[in-house]
GROMACS .gro file of C-alpha atoms in nm:
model
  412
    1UNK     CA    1  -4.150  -9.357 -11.497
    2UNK     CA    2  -3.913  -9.132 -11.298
    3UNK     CA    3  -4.152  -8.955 -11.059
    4UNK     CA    4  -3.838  -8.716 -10.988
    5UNK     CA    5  -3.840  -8.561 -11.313
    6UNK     CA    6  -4.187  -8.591 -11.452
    7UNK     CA    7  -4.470  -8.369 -11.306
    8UNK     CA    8  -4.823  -8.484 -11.353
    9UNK     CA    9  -4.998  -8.174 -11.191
   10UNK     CA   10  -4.839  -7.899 -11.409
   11UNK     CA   11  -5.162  -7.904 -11.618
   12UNK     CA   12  -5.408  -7.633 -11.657
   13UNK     CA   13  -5.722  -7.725 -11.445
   14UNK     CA   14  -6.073  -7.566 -11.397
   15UNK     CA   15  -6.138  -7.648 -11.050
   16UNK     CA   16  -6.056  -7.836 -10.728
   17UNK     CA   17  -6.251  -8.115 -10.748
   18UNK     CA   18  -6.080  -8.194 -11.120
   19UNK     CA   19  -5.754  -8.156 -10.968
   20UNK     CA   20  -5.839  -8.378 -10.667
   21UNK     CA   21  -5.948  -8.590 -10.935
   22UNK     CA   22  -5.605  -8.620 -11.090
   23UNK     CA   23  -5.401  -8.644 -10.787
   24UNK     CA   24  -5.614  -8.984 -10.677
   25UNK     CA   25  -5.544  -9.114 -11.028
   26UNK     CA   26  -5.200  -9.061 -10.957
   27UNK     CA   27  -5.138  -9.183 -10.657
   28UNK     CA   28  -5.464  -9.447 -10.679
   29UNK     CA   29  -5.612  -9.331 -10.346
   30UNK     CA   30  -5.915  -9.130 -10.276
   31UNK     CA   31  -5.807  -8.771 -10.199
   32UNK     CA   32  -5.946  -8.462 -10.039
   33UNK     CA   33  -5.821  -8.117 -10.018
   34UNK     CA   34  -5.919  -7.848  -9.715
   35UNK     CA   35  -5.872  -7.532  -9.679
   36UNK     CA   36  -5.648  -7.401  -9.317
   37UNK     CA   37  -6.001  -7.395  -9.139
   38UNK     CA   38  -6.084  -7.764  -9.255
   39UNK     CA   39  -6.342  -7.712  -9.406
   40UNK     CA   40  -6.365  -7.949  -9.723
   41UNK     CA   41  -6.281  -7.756 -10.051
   42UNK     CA   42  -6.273  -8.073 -10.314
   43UNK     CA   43  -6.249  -8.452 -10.298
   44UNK     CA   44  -6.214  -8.713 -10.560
   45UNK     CA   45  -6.506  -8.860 -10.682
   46UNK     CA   46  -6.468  -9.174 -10.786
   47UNK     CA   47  -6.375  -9.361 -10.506
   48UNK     CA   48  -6.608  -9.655 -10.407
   49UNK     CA   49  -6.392  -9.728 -10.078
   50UNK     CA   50  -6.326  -9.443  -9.799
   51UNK     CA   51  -6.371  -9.458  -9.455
   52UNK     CA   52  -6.610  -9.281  -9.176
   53UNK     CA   53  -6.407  -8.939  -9.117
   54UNK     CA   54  -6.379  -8.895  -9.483
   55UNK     CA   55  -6.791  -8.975  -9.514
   56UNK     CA   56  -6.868  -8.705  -9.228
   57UNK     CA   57  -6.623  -8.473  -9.384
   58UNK     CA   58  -6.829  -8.485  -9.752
   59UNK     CA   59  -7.139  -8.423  -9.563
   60UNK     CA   60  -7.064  -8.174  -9.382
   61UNK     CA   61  -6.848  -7.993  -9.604
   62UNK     CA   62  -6.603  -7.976  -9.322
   63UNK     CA   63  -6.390  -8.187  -9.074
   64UNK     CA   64  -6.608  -8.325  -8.759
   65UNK     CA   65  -6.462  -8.134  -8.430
   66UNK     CA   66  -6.392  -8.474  -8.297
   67UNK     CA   67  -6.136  -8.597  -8.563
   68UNK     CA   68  -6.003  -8.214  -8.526
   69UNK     CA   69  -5.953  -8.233  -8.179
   70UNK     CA   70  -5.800  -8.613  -8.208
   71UNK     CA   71  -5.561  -8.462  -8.461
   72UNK     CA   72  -5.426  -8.211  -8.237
   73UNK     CA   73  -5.380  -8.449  -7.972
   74UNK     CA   74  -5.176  -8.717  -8.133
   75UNK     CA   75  -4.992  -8.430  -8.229
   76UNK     CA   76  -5.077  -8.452  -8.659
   77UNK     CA   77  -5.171  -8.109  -8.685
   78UNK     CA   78  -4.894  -7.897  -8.487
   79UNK     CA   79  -4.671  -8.115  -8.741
   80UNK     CA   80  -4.842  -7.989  -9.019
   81UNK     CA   81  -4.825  -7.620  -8.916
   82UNK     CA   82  -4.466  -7.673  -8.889
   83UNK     CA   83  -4.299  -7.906  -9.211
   84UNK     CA   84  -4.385  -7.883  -9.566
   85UNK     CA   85  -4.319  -8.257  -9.578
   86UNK     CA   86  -4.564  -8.541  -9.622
   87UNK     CA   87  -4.704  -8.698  -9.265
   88UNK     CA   88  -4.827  -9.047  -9.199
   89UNK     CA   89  -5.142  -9.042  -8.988
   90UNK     CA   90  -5.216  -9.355  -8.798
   91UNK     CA   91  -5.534  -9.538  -8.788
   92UNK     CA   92  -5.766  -9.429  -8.544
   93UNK     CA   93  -6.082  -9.641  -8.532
   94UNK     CA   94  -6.201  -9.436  -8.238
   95UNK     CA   95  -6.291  -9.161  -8.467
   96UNK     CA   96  -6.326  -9.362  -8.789
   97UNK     CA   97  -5.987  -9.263  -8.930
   98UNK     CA   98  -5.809  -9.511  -9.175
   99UNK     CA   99  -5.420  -9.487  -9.228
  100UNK     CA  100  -5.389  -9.197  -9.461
  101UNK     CA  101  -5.104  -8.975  -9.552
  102UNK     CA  102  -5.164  -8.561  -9.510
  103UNK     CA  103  -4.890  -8.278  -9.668
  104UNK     CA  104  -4.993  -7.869  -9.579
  105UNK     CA  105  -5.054  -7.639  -9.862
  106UNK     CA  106  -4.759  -7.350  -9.826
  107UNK     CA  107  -4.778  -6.939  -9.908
  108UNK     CA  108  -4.458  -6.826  -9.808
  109UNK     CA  109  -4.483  -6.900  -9.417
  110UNK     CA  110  -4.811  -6.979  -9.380
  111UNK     CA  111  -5.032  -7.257  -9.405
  112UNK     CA  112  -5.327  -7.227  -9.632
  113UNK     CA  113  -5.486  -7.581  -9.660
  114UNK     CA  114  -5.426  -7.944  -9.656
  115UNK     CA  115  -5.478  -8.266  -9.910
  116UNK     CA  116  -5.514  -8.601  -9.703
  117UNK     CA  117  -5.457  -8.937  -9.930
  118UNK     CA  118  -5.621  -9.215  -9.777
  119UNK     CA  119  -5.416  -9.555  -9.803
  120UNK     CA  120  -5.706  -9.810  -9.929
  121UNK     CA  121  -5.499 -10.038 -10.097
  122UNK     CA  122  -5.164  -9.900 -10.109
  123UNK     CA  123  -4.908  -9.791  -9.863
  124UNK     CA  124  -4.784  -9.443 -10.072
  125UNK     CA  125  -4.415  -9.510 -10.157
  126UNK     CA  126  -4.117  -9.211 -10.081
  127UNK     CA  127  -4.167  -9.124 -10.491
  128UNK     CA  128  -4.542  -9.084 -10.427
  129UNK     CA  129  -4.443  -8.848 -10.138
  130UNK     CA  130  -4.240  -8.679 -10.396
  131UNK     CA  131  -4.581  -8.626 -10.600
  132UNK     CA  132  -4.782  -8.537 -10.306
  133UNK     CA  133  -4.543  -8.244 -10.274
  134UNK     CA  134  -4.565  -8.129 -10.661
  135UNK     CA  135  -4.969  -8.122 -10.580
  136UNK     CA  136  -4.933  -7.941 -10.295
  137UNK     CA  137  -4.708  -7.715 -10.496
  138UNK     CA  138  -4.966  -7.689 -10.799
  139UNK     CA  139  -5.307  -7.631 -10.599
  140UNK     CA  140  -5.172  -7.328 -10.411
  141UNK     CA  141  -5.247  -7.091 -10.661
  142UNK     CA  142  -5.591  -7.239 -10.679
  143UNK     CA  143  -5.609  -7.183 -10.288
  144UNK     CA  144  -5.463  -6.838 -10.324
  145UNK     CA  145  -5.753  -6.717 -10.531
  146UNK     CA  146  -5.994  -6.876 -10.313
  147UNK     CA  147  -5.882  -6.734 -10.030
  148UNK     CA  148  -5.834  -6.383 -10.188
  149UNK     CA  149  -6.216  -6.358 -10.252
  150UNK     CA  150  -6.219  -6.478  -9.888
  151UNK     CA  151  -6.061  -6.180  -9.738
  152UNK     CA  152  -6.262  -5.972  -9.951
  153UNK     CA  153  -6.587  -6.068  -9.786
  154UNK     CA  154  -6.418  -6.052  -9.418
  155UNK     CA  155  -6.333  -5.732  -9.463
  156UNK     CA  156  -6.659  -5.629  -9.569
  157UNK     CA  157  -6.831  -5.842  -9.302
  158UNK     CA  158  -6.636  -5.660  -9.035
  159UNK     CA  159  -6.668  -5.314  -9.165
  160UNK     CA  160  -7.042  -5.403  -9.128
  161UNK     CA  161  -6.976  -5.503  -8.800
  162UNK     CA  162  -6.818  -5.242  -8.660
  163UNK     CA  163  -7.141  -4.986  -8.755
  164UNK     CA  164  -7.351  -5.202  -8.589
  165UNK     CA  165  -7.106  -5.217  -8.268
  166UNK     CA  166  -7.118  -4.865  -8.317
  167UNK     CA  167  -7.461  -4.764  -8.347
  168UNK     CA  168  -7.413  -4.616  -8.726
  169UNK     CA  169  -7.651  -4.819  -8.870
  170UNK     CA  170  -7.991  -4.715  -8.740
  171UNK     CA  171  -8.270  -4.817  -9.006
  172UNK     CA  172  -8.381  -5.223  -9.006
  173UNK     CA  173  -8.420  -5.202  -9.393
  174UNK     CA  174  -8.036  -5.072  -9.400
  175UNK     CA  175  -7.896  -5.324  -9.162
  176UNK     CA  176  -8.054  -5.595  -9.349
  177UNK     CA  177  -7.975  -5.547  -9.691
  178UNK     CA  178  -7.595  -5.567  -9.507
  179UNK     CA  179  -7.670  -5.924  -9.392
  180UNK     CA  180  -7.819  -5.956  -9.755
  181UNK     CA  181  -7.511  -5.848  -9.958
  182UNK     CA  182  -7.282  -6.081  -9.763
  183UNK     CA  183  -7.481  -6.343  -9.783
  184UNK     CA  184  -7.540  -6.381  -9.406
  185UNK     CA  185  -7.862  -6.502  -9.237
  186UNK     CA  186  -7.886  -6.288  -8.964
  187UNK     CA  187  -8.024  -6.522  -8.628
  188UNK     CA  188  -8.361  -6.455  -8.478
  189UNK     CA  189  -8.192  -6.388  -8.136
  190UNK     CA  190  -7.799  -6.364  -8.098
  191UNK     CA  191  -7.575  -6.207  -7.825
  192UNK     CA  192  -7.219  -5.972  -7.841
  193UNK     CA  193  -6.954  -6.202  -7.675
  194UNK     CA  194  -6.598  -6.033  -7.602
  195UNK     CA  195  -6.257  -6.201  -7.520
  196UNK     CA  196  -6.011  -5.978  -7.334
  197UNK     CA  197  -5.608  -6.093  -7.403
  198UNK     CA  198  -5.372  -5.976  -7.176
  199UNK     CA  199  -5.193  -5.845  -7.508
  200UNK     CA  200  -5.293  -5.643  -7.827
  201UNK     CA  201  -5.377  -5.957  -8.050
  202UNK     CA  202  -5.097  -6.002  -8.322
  203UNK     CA  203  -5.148  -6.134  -8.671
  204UNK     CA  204  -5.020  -6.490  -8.582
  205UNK     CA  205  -5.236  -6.516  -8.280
  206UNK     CA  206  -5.502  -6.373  -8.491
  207UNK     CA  207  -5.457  -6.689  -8.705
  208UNK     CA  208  -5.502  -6.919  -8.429
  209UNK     CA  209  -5.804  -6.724  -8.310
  210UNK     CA  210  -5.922  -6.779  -8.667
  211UNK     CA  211  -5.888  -7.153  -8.724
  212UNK     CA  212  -6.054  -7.188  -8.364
  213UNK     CA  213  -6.316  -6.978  -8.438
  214UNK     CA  214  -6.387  -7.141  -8.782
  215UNK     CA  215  -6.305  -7.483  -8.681
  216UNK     CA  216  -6.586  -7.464  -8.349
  217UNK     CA  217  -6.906  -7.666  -8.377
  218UNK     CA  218  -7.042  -7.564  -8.091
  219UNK     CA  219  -7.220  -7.229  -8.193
  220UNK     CA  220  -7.253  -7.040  -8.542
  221UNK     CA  221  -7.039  -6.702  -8.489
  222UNK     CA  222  -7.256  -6.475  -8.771
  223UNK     CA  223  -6.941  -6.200  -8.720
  224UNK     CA  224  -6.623  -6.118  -8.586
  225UNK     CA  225  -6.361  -5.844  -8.562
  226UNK     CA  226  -6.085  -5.765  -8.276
  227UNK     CA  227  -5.988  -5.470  -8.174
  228UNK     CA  228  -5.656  -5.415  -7.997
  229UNK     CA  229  -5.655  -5.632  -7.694
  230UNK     CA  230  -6.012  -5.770  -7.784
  231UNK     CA  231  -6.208  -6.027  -7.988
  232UNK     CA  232  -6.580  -5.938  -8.086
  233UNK     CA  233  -6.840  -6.171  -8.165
  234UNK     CA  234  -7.191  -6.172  -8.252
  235UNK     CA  235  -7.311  -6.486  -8.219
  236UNK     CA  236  -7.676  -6.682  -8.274
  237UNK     CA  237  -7.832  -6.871  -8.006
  238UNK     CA  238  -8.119  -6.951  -8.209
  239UNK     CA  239  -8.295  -7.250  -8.143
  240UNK     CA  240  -8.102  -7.258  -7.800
  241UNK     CA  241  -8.301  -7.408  -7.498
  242UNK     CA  242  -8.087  -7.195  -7.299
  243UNK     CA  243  -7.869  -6.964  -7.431
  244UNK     CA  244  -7.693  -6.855  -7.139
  245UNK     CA  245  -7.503  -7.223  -7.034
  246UNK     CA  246  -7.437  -7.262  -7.414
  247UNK     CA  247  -7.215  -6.932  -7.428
  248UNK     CA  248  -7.061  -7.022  -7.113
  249UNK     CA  249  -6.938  -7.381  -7.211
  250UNK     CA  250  -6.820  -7.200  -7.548
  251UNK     CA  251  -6.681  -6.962  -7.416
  252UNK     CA  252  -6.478  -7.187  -7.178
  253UNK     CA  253  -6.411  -7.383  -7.449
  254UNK     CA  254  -6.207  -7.061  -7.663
  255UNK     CA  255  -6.009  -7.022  -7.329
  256UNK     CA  256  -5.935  -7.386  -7.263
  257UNK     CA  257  -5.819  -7.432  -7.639
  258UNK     CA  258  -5.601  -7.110  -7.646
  259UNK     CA  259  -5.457  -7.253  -7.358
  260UNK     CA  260  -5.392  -7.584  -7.460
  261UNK     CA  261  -5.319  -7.506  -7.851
  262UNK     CA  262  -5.138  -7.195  -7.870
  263UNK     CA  263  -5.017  -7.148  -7.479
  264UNK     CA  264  -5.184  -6.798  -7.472
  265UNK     CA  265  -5.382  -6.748  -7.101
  266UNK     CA  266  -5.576  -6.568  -6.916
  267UNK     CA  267  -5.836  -6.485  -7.145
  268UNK     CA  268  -6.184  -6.300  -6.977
  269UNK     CA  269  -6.463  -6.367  -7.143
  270UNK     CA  270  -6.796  -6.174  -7.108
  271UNK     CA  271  -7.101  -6.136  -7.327
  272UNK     CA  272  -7.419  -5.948  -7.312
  273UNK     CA  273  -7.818  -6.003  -7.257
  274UNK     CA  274  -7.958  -6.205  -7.570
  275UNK     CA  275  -8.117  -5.990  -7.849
  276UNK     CA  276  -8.367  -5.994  -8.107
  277UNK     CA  277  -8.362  -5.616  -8.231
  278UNK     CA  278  -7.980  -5.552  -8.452
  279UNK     CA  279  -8.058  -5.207  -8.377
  280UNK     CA  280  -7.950  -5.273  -8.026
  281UNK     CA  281  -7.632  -5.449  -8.123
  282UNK     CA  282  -7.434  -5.124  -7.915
  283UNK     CA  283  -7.631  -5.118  -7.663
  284UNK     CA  284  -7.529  -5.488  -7.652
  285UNK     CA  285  -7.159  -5.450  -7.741
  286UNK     CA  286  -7.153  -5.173  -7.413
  287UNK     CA  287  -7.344  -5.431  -7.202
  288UNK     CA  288  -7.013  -5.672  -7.271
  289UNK     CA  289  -6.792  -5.417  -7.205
  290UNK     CA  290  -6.970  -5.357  -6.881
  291UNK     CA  291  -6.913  -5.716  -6.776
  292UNK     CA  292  -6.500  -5.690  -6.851
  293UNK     CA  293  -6.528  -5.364  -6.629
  294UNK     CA  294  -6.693  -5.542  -6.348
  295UNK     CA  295  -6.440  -5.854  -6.359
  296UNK     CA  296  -6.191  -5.640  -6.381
  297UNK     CA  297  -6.274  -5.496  -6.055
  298UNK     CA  298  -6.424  -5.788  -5.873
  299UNK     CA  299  -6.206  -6.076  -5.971
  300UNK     CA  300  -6.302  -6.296  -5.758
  301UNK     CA  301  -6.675  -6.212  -5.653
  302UNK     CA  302  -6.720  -6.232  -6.074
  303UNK     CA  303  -6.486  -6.480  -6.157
  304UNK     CA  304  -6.754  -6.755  -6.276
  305UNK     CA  305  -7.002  -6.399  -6.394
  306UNK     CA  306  -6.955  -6.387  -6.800
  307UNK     CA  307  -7.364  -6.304  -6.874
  308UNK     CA  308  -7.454  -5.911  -6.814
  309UNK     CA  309  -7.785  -6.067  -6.684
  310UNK     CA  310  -7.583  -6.234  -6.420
  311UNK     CA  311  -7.433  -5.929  -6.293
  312UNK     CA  312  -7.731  -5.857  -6.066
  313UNK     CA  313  -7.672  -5.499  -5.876
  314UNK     CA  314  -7.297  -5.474  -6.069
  315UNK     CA  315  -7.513  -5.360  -6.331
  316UNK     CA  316  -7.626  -5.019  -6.189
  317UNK     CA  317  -7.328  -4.948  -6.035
  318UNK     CA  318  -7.260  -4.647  -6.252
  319UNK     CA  319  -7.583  -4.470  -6.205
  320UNK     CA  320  -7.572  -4.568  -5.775
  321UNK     CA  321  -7.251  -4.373  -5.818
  322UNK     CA  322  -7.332  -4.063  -5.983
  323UNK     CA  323  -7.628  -4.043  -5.697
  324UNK     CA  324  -7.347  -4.038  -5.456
  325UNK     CA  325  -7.131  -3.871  -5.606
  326UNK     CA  326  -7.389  -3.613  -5.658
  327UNK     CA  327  -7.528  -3.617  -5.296
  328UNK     CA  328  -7.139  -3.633  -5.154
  329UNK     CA  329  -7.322  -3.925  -4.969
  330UNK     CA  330  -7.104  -4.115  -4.685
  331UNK     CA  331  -7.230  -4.446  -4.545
  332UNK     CA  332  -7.146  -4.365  -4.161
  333UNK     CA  333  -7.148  -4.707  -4.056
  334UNK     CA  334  -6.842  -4.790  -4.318
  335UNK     CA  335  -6.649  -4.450  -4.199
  336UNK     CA  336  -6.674  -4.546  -3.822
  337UNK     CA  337  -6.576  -4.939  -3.926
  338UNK     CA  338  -6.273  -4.788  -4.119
  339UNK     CA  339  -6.172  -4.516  -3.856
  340UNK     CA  340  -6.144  -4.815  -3.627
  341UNK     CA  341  -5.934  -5.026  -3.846
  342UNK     CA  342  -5.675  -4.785  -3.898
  343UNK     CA  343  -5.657  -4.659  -3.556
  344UNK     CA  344  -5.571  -5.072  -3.426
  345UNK     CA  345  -5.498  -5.197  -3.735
  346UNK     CA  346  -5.764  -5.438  -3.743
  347UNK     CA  347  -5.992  -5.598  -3.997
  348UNK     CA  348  -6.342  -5.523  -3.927
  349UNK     CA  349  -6.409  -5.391  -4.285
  350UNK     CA  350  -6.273  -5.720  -4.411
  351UNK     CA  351  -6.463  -5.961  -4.180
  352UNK     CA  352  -6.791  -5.732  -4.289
  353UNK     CA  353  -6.781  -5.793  -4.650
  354UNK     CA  354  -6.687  -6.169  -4.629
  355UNK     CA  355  -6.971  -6.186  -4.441
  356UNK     CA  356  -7.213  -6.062  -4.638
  357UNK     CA  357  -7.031  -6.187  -4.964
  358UNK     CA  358  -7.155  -6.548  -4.787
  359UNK     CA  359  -7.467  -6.418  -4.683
  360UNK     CA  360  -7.485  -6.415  -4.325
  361UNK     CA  361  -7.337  -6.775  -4.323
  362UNK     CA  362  -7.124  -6.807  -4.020
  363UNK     CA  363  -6.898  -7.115  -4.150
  364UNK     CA  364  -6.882  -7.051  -4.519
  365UNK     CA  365  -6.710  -6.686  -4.391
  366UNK     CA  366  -6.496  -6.856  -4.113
  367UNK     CA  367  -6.358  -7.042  -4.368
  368UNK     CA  368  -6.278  -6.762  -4.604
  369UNK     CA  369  -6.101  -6.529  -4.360
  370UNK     CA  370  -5.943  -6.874  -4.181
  371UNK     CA  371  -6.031  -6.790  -3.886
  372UNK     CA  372  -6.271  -7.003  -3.637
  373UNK     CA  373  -6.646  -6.962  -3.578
  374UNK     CA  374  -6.584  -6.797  -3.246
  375UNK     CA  375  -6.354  -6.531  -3.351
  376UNK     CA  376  -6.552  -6.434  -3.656
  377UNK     CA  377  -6.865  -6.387  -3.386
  378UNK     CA  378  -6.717  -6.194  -3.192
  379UNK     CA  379  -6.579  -5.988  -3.441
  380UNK     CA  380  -6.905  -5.953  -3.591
  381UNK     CA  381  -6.996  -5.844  -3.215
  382UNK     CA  382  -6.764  -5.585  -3.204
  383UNK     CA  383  -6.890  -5.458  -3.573
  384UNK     CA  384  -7.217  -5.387  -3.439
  385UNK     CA  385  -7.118  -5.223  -3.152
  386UNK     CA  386  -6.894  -5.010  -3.361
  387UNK     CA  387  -7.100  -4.913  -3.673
  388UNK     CA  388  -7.414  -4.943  -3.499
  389UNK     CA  389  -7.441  -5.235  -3.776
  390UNK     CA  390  -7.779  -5.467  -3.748
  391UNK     CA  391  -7.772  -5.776  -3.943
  392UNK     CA  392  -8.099  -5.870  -3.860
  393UNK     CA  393  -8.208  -5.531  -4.068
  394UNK     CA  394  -8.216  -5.637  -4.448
  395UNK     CA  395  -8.256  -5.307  -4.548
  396UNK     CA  396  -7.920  -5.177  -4.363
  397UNK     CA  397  -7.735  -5.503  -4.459
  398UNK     CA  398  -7.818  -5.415  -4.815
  399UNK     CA  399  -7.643  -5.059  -4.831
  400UNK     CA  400  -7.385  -5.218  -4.620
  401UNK     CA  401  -7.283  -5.435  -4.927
  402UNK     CA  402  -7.388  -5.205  -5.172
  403UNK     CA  403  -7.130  -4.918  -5.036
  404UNK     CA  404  -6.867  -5.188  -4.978
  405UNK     CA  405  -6.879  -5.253  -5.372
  406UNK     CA  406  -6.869  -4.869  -5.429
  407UNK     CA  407  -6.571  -4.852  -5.247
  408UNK     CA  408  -6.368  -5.143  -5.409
  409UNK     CA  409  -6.511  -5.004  -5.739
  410UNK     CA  410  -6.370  -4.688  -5.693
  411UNK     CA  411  -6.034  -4.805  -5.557
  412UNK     CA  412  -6.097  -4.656  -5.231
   0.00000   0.00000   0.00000
């Protein structure tokens, strides 16, 4: 037979899992076709022999994260985001990965799934890479319809999403029979998690956003949508034994893998208090928007802050200021402290907030300003002769910090 001129796969078939079906027979290996997200679409089904990865995959209905992650690293999936050509994978025993040979599934630019042929018995030939092509070839229009009725449901999913960011949806019944129609469980308890980009997010890096998103093990992400410069979430922390260091590590994780993957940084992540109630889903979408604010403004006093719970006094800031504003308050200890900076150009203000930012510890703020014990004493002398400042006064050390904040916060 001349593979080069005869084409097995232009047939008419029902579904995937027939097709995969016909591809093993071809090429006599067990087969399996994903869709860009790895997430298992059909596999042949009569293969006695496979290995672990393939086992896990079946199961799970998608690709473990580990053999993901292992992929990217030996470098087998930036290959197949870039050649329409079949790729040898190596063994990898590791992660329970026999030799196997993997060719991307093509619309126009743009990679819409996989099929992996795993080599059992055979090493596949250059005239069975020829036929791996023509299946690739054939099962896009398959894929194409799948992932048609795909977008569908997205859209719809993040229309929803976006009137329950913005408070449209107000009755339980309402928001429910949402979840309902999409065929969504809505979690017990979730949270609103937000990741700031530096840029408005384009359609490619919305791809990449995508296959991390739907590729992540680490935490079930009910909805999504971005907006401009900004990725929304609402994710579940059901079952969570605490919530709040399982959306930090993930949301380390997004900004480590953006990193790593796609070379996009400095992404700030912050997310909101956990709720139960989906009628509060904008006051929890403001909530993360309040954390962004404050990290904005206090880089480095919020730099490991992502939880609005962990904001502490940040959190009132707003109201404290429209008191003040209100009163046309002035914290007379700060003006005399800045009068006297300006007048010798000194750093008093400075020395006071490092000092408090370490509460009161004498070494820990040395170190910050680099300058030695001594000098930051007598410094701290000099402030409390000045602003009439007593840091054995909780109270007055309080405002003192309080007021500093205010002023950084409102660029003063």
């Amino acid at each position: 037979m001349n593979t080069r001129l005869h084409d097995p796969f232009k047939t008419a078939f029902d579904s995937l899992d027939e097709f995969a079906d016909l591809i093993s027979q071809v090429l006599m290996c067990p087969i399996t076709i994903e869709d860009a997200n790895h997430r298992l679409l059909a596999y042949s089904t009569h293969d006695e022999r496979t290995d672990p990865a393939r086992i896990s995959t079946i199961i799970g209905r998608r690709v473990p994260e580990k053999v993901i992650n292992q992929l990217w690293k030996e470098g087998t999936i930036p290959a197949l985001l870039k050649t329409q050509e079949p790729i040898r994978v190596k063994n990898m025993n590791d992660i329970g990965l026999n030799h196997r040979v993997a060719i991307s599934i093509w619309k126009h630019d743009e990679v819409i799934g996989f099929i992996w042929a795993i080599e059992i018995d055979k090493t596949l030939t250059a005239d069975d890479f020829i036929l791996l092509k023509k299946a690739a070839d054939s099962a896009k229009n398959k894929l194409l319809q799948l992932q048609t009725r795909k977008n569908k449901k997205e859209e719809r999913s993040q229309e929803f999403f976006w009137k329950l960011l913005t408070g449209h949806l107000k009755a339980k019944e309402e928001i429910f029979e949402h979840f309902h129609s999409l065929q969504l469980t809505p979690p017990t308890s979730y949270a609103v998690l937000v990741f700031q980009f530096h840029e408005n997010i384009t359609n490619k890096v919305e791809q990449s956003i995508s296959y991390l998103l739907k590729t992540n093990q680490r935490i079930k992400i009910t909805l999504y949508t971005i907006d401009c410069n900004q990725l929304i979430l609402l994710v579940s922390v059901t079952n969570f034994e605490n919530p709040f260091n399982e959306l930090d590590q993930f949301a380390k994780f997004f900004v480590l893998q953006m990193s790593e993957r796609y070379g996009i940084k400095g992404i700030k992540p912050g997310y909101s208090s956990i709720k139960e109630d989906y009628q509060k889903t904008n006051k929890a979408y403001k909530e993360t928007l309040a954390v962004l604010s404050i990290k904005e403004k206090f880089p480095i006093e919020t730099k490991d802050i992502y939880n609005y719970q962990k904001l502490g006094i940040y959190q009132i800031f707003d109201l404290i200021l429209e008191k003040r504003q209100t009163e046309e308050y002035e914290n007379y200890s700060l003006k005399l402290l800045h009068e006297y900076d300006q007048k010798h150009n000194s750093n008093l203000i400075e020395t006071l907030e490092v000092f408090l930012n370490k509460d009161n510890n004498i070494n820990d703020a040395a170190k910050e300003l680099n300058v030695h014990a001594n000098t930051l004493n007598y410094r701290l002398k000099r402030i409390t002769e000045i602003g009439d400042v007593n840091f054995k006064d909780p109270n007055q050390k309080m405002i003192l910090y309080l007021d500093l904040k205010l002023e950084k916060y409102q660029g003063i």
